[in-house]
mmCIF file of C-alpha atoms and ligand atoms in Angstrom:
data_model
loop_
_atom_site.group_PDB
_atom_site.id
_atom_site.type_symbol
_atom_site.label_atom_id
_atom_site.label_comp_id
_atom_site.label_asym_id
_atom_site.label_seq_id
_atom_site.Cartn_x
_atom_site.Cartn_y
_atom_site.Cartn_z
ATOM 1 C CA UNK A 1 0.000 0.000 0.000
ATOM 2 C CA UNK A 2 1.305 3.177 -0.658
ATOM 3 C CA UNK A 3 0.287 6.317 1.440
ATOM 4 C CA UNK A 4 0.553 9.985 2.362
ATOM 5 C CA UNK A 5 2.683 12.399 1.475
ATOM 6 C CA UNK A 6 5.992 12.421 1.254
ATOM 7 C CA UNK A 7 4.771 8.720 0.142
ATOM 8 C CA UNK A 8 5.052 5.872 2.692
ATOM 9 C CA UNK A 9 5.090 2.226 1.477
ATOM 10 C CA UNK A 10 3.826 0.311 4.126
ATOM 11 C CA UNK A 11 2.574 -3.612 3.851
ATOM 12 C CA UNK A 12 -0.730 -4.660 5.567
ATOM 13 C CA UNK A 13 -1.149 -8.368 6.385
ATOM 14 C CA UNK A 14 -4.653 -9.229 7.863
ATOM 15 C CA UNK A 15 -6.254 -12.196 9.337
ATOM 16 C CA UNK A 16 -10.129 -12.914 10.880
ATOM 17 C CA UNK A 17 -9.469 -13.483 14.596
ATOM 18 C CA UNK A 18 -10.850 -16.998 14.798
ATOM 19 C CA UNK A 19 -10.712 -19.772 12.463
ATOM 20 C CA UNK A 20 -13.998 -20.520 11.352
ATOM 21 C CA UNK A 21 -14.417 -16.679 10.515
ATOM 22 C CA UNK A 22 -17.650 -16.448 12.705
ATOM 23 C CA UNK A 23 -16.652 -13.270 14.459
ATOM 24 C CA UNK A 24 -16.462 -10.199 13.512
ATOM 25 C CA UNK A 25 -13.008 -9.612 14.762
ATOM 26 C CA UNK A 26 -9.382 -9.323 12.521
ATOM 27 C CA UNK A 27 -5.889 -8.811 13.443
ATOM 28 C CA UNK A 28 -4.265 -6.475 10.962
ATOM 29 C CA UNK A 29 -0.416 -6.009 11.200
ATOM 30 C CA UNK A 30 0.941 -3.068 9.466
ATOM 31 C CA UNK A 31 4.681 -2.117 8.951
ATOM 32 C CA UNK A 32 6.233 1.088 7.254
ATOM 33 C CA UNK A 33 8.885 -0.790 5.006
ATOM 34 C CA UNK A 34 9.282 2.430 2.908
ATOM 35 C CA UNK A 35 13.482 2.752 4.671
ATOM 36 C CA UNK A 36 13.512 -0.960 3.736
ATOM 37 C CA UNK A 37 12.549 -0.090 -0.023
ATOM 38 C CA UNK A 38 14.789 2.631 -0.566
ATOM 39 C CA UNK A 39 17.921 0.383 0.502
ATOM 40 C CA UNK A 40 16.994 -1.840 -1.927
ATOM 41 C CA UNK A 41 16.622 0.428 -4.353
ATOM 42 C CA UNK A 42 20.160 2.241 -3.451
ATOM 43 C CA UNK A 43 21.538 -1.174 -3.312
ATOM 44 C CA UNK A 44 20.337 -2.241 -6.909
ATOM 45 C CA UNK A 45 21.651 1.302 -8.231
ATOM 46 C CA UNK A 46 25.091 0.426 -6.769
ATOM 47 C CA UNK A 47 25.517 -2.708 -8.271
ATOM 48 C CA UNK A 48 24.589 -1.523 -11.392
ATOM 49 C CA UNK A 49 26.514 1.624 -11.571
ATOM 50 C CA UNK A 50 29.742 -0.301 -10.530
ATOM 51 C CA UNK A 51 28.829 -2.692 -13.113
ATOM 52 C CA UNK A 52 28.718 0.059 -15.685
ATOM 53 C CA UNK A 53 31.851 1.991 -14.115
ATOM 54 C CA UNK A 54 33.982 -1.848 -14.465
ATOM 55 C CA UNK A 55 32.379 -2.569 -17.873
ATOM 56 C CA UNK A 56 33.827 0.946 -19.409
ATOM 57 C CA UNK A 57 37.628 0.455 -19.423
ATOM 58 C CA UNK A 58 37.242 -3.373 -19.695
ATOM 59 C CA UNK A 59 35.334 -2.797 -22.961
ATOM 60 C CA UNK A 60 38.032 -0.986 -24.397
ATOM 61 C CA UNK A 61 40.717 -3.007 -23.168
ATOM 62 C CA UNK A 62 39.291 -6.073 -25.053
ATOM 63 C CA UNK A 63 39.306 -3.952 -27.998
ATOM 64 C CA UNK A 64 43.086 -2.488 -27.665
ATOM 65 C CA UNK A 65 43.837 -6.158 -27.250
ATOM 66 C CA UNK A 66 41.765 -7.425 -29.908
ATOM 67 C CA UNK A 67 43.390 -4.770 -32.713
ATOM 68 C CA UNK A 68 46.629 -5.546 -31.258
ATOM 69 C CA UNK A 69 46.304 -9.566 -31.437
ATOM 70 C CA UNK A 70 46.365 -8.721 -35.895
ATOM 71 C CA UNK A 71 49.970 -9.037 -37.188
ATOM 72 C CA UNK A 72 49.487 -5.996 -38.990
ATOM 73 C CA UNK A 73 49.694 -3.302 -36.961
ATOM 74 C CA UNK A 74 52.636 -0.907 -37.045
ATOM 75 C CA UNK A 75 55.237 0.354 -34.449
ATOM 76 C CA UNK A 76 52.982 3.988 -33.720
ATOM 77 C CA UNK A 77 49.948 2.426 -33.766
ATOM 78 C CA UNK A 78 51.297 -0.851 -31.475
ATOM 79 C CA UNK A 79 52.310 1.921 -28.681
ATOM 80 C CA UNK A 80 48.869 3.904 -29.108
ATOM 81 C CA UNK A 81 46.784 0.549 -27.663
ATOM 82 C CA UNK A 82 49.581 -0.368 -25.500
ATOM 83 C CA UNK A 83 48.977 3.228 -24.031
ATOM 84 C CA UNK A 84 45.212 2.571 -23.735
ATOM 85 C CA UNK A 85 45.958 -0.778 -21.908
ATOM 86 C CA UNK A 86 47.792 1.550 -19.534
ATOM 87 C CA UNK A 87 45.126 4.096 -18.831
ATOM 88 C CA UNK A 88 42.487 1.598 -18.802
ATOM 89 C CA UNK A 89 44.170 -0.802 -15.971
ATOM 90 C CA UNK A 90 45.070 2.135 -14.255
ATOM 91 C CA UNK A 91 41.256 3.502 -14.041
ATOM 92 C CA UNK A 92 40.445 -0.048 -12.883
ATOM 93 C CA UNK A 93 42.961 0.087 -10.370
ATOM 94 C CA UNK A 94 41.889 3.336 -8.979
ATOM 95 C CA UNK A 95 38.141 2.496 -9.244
ATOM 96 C CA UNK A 96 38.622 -0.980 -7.376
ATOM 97 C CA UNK A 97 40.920 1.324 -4.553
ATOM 98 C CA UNK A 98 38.255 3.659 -4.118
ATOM 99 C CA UNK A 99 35.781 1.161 -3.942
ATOM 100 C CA UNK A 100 37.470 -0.352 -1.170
ATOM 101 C CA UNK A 101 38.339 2.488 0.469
ATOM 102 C CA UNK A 102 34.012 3.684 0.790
ATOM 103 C CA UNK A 103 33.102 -0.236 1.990
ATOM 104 C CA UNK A 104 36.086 -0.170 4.855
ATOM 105 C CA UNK A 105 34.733 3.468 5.787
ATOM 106 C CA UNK A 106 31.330 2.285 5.963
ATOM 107 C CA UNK A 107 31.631 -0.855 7.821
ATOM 108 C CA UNK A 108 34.046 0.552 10.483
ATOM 109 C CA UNK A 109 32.498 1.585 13.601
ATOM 110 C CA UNK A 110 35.242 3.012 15.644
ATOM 111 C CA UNK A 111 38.544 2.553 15.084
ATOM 112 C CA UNK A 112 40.816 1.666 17.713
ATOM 113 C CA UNK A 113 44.209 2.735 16.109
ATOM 114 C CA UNK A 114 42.480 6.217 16.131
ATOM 115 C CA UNK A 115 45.452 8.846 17.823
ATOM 116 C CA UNK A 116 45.692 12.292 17.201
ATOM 117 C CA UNK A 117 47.217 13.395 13.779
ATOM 118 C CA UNK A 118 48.959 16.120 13.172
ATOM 119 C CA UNK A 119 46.536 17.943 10.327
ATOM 120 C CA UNK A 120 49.372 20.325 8.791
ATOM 121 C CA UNK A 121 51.323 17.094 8.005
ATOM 122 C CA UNK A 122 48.437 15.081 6.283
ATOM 123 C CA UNK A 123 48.047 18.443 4.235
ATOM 124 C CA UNK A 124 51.507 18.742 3.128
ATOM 125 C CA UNK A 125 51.769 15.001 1.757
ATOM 126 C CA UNK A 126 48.759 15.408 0.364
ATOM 127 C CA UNK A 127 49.794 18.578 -1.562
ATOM 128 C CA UNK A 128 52.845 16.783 -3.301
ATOM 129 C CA UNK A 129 51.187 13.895 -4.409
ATOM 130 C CA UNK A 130 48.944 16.185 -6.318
ATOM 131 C CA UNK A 131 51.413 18.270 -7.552
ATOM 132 C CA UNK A 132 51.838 16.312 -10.619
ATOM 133 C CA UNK A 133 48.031 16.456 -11.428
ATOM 134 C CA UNK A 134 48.227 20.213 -11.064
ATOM 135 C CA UNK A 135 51.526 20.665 -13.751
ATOM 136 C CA UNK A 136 49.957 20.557 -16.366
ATOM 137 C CA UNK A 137 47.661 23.748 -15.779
ATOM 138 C CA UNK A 138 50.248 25.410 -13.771
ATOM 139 C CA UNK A 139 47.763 25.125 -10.636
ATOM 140 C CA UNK A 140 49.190 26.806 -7.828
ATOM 141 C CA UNK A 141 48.872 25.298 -4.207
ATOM 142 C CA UNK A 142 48.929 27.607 -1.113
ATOM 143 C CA UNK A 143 49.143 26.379 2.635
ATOM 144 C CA UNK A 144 48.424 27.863 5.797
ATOM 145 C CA UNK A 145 48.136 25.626 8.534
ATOM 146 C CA UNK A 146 48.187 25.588 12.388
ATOM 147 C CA UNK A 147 51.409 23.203 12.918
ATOM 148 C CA UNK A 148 49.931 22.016 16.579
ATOM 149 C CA UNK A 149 46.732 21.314 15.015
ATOM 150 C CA UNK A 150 45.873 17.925 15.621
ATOM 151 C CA UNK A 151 42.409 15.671 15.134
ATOM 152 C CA UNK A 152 42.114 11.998 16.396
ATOM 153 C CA UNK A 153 42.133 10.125 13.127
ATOM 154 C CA UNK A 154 44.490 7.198 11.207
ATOM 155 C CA UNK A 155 46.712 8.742 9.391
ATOM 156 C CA UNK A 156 45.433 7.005 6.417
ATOM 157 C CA UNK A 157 42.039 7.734 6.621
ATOM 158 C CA UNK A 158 42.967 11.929 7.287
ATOM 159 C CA UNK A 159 45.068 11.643 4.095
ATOM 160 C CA UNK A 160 41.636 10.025 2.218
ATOM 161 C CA UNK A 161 39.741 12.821 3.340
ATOM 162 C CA UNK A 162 42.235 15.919 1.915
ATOM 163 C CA UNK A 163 43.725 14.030 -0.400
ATOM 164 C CA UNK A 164 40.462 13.398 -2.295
ATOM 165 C CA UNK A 165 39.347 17.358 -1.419
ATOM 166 C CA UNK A 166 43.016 18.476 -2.775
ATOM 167 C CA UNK A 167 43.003 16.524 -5.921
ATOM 168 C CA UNK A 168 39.337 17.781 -6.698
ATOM 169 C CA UNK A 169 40.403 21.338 -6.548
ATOM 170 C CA UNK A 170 43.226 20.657 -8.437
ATOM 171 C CA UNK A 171 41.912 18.614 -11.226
ATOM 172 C CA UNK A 172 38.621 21.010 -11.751
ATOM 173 C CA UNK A 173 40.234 23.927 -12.223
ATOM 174 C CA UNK A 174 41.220 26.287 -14.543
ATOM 175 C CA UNK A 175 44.727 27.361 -15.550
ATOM 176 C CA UNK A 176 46.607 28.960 -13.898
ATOM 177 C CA UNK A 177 44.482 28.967 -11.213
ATOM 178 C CA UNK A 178 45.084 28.361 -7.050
ATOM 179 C CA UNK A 179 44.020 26.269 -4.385
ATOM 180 C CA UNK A 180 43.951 27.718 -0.955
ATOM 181 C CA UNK A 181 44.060 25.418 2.166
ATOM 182 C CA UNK A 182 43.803 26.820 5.528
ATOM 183 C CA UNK A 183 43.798 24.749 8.819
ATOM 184 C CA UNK A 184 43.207 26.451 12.008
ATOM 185 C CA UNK A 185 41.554 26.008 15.917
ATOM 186 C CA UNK A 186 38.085 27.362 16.061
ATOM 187 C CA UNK A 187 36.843 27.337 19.503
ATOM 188 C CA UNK A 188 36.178 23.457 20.101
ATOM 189 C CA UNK A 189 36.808 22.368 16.448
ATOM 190 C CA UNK A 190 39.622 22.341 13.935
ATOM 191 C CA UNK A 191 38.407 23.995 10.868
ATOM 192 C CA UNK A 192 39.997 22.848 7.415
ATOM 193 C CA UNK A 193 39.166 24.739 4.373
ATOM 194 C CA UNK A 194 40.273 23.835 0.522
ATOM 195 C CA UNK A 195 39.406 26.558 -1.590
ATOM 196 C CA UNK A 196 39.891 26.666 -5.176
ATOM 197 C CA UNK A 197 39.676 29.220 -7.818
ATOM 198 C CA UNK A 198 38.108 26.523 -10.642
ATOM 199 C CA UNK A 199 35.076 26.000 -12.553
ATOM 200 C CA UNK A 200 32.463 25.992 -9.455
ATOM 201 C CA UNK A 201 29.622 23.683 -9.120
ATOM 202 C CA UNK A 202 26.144 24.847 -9.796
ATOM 203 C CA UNK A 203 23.688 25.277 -7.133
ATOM 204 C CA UNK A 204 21.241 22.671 -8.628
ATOM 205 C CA UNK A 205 24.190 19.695 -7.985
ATOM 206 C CA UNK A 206 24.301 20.332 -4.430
ATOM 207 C CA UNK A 207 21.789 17.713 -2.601
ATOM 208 C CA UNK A 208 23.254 15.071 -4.907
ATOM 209 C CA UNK A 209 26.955 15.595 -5.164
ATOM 210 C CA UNK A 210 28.138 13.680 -2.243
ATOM 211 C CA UNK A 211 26.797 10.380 -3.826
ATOM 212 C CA UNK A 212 28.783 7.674 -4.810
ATOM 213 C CA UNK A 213 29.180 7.941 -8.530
ATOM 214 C CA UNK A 214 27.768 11.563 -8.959
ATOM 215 C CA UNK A 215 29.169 13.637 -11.523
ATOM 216 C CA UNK A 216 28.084 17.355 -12.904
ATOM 217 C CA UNK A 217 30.318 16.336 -15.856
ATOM 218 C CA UNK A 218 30.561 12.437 -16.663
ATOM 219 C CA UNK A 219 33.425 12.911 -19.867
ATOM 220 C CA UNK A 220 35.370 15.479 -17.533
ATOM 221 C CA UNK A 221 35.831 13.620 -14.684
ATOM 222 C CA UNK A 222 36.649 10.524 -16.772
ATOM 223 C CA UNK A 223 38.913 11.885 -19.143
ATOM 224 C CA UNK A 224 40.875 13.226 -15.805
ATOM 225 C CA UNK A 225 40.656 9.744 -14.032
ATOM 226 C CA UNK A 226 37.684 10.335 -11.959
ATOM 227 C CA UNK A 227 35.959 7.503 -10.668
ATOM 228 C CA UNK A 228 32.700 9.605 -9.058
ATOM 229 C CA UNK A 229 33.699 8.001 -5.569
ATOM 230 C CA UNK A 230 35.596 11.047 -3.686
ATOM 231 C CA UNK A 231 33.335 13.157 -2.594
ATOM 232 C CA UNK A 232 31.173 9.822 -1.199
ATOM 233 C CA UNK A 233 34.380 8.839 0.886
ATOM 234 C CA UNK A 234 35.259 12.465 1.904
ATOM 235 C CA UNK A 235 31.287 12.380 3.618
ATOM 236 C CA UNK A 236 31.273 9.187 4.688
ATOM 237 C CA UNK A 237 34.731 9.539 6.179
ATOM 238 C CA UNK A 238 33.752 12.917 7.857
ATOM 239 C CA UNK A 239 30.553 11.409 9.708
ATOM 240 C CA UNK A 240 33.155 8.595 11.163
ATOM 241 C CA UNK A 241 34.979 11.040 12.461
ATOM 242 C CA UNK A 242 32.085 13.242 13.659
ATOM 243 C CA UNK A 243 32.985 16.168 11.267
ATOM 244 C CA UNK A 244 30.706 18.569 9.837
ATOM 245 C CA UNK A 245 31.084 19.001 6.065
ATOM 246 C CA UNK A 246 30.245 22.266 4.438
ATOM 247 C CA UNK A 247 30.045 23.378 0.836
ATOM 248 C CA UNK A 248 30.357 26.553 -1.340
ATOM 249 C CA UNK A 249 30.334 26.983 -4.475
ATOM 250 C CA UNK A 250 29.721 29.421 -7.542
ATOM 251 C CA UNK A 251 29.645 28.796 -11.065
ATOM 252 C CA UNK A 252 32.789 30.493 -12.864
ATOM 253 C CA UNK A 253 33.889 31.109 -9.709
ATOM 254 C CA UNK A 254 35.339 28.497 -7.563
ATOM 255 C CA UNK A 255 34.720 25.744 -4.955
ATOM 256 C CA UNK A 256 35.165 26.022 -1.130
ATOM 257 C CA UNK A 257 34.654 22.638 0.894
ATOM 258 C CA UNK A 258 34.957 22.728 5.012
ATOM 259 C CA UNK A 259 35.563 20.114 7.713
ATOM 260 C CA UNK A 260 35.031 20.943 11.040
ATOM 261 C CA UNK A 261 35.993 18.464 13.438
ATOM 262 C CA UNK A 262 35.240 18.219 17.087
ATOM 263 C CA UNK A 263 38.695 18.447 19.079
ATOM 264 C CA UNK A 264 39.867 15.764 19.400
HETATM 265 P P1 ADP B 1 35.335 12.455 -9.333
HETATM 266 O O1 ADP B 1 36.131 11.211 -9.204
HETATM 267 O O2 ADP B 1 34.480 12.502 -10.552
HETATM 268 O O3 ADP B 1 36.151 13.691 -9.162
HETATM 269 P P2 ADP B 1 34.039 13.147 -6.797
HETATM 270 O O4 ADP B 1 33.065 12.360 -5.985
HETATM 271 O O5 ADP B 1 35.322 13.514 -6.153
HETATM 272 O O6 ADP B 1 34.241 12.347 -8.137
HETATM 273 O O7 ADP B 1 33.297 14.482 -7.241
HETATM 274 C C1 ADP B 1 32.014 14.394 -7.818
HETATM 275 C C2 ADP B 1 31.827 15.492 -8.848
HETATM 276 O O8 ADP B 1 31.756 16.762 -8.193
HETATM 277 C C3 ADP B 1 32.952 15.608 -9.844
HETATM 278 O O9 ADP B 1 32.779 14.740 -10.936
HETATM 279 C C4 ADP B 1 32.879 17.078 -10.255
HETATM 280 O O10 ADP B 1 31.922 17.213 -11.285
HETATM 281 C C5 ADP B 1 32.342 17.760 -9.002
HETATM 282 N N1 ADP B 1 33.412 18.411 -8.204
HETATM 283 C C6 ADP B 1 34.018 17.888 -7.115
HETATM 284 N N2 ADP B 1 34.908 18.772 -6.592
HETATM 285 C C7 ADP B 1 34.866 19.863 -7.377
HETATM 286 C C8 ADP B 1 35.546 21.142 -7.366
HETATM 287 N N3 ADP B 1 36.460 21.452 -6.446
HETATM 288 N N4 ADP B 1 35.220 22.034 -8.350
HETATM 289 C C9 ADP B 1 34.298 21.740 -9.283
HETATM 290 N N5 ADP B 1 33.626 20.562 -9.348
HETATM 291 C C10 ADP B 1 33.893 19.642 -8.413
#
């Protein structure tokens, strides 16, 4: 049965009270499975959209393979597939390593190697590793952090969190543009900002941008190695750690994303 408004699904199972049905009498047991419903439903979309995310690169991998199996093929055009094999395992790779990265978040409750990590450190290695993703577009990348800043955390898992925040400002932005990160104590929280000066996110993406797989702009984020699954881990990763997660954006103008943790 499905009721009200927003719409409840609810299932109704009803029985006469006695078995010969003489009395007037019936038990009716009713349950709100609507929560139950829209699991299943996420659950189907997941398993199709990874489906579709692994069936991508492996399609063209069987091709590159395929055209390289024939005999005649030259030297130039022998490296060209050989180079697709490479990008192709490599999105794989980094799909299947974000994939596991959102299921361990998910199913941890809390950790017990949680200690308190220095924040200005996790910045700074995550800054160098995506230094190479930023060379191309000259992307500048500006620090300013609290050096005695520290949140209770794994190491690891802090480094998932900006690294995936870091990499997005780099990769969607313009050239020559900058990315701004600022850590600093707030009253009871440590506040982390990465601000960028790229392309912006309209407002109408907003309520569905932290799901796994969202894109504004499928090619885009594919062409630069995007496997739709950051912004999912940097949310999910932020509510294990009890920290708020705020974002701002304009269009043409830029993208600023928050954390706030508690102290730890
Ligand atoms: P992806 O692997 O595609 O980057 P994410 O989950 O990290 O996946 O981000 C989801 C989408 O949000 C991206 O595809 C991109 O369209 C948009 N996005 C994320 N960060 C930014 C940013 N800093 N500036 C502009 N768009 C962004």
């Amino acid at each position: 049965m499905r009721t009200g408004s927003p719409e409840h699904i609810m299932t109704v199972y009803a029985a006469p009270l006695n078995k010969n049905r003489s009395s007037e009498g019936a038990l009716a047991v009713v349950a709100d499975v609507t929560e139950m419903r829209r699991l299943q439903q996420l659950r189907s979309e997941f398993v199709s959209n990874v489906t579709h995310e692994l069936k991508t690169p492996l399609t063209s991998i069987r091709g590159s393979i395929e055209l390289l199996k024939s005999a005649d093929r030259d030297e130039e055009t022998r490296r060209y597939f050989y180079d697709v094999l490479d990008i192709e395992t490599e999105r794989l790779t980094h799909l299947i390593d974000d994939l596991l990265v959102l299921s361990q978040i998910e199913n941890a409750k809390e950790d017990p190697s949680m200690r308190p990590c220095n924040v200005k450190e996790a910045l700074e290695h995550c800054v160098e590793r995506a230094k190479s993703l930023g060379q191309e577009n000259h992307i500048r990348m500006h620090i300013d952090a609290d050096s005695e800043l520290f949140v209770a955390c794994t190491p690891t898992r802090l480094q998932q969190l900006f690294g995936n925040l870091i990499d997005n400002a780099v990769k969607y932005n313009v050239k020559d543009g900058s990315v701004f990160i600022t850590a600093q104590r707030q009253r009871q929280t440590a506040v982390v900002r990465v601000k960028d000066t790229g392309i912006g996110i309209a407002k109408e993406h907003f309520p569905r941008l932290f799901e796994r797989f969202y894109r504004v702009d499928t090619s885009r984020s594919r062409e630069i190695g995007g496997t739709g699954l950051g912004l999912s881990i940097v949310k999910h990763g932020a509510a294990l750690h009890y920290a708020e997660v705020e974002l701002k954006s304009a269009l043409g103008e830029g993208t600023c994303i928050t954390l706030r943790f508690p102290k730890e």
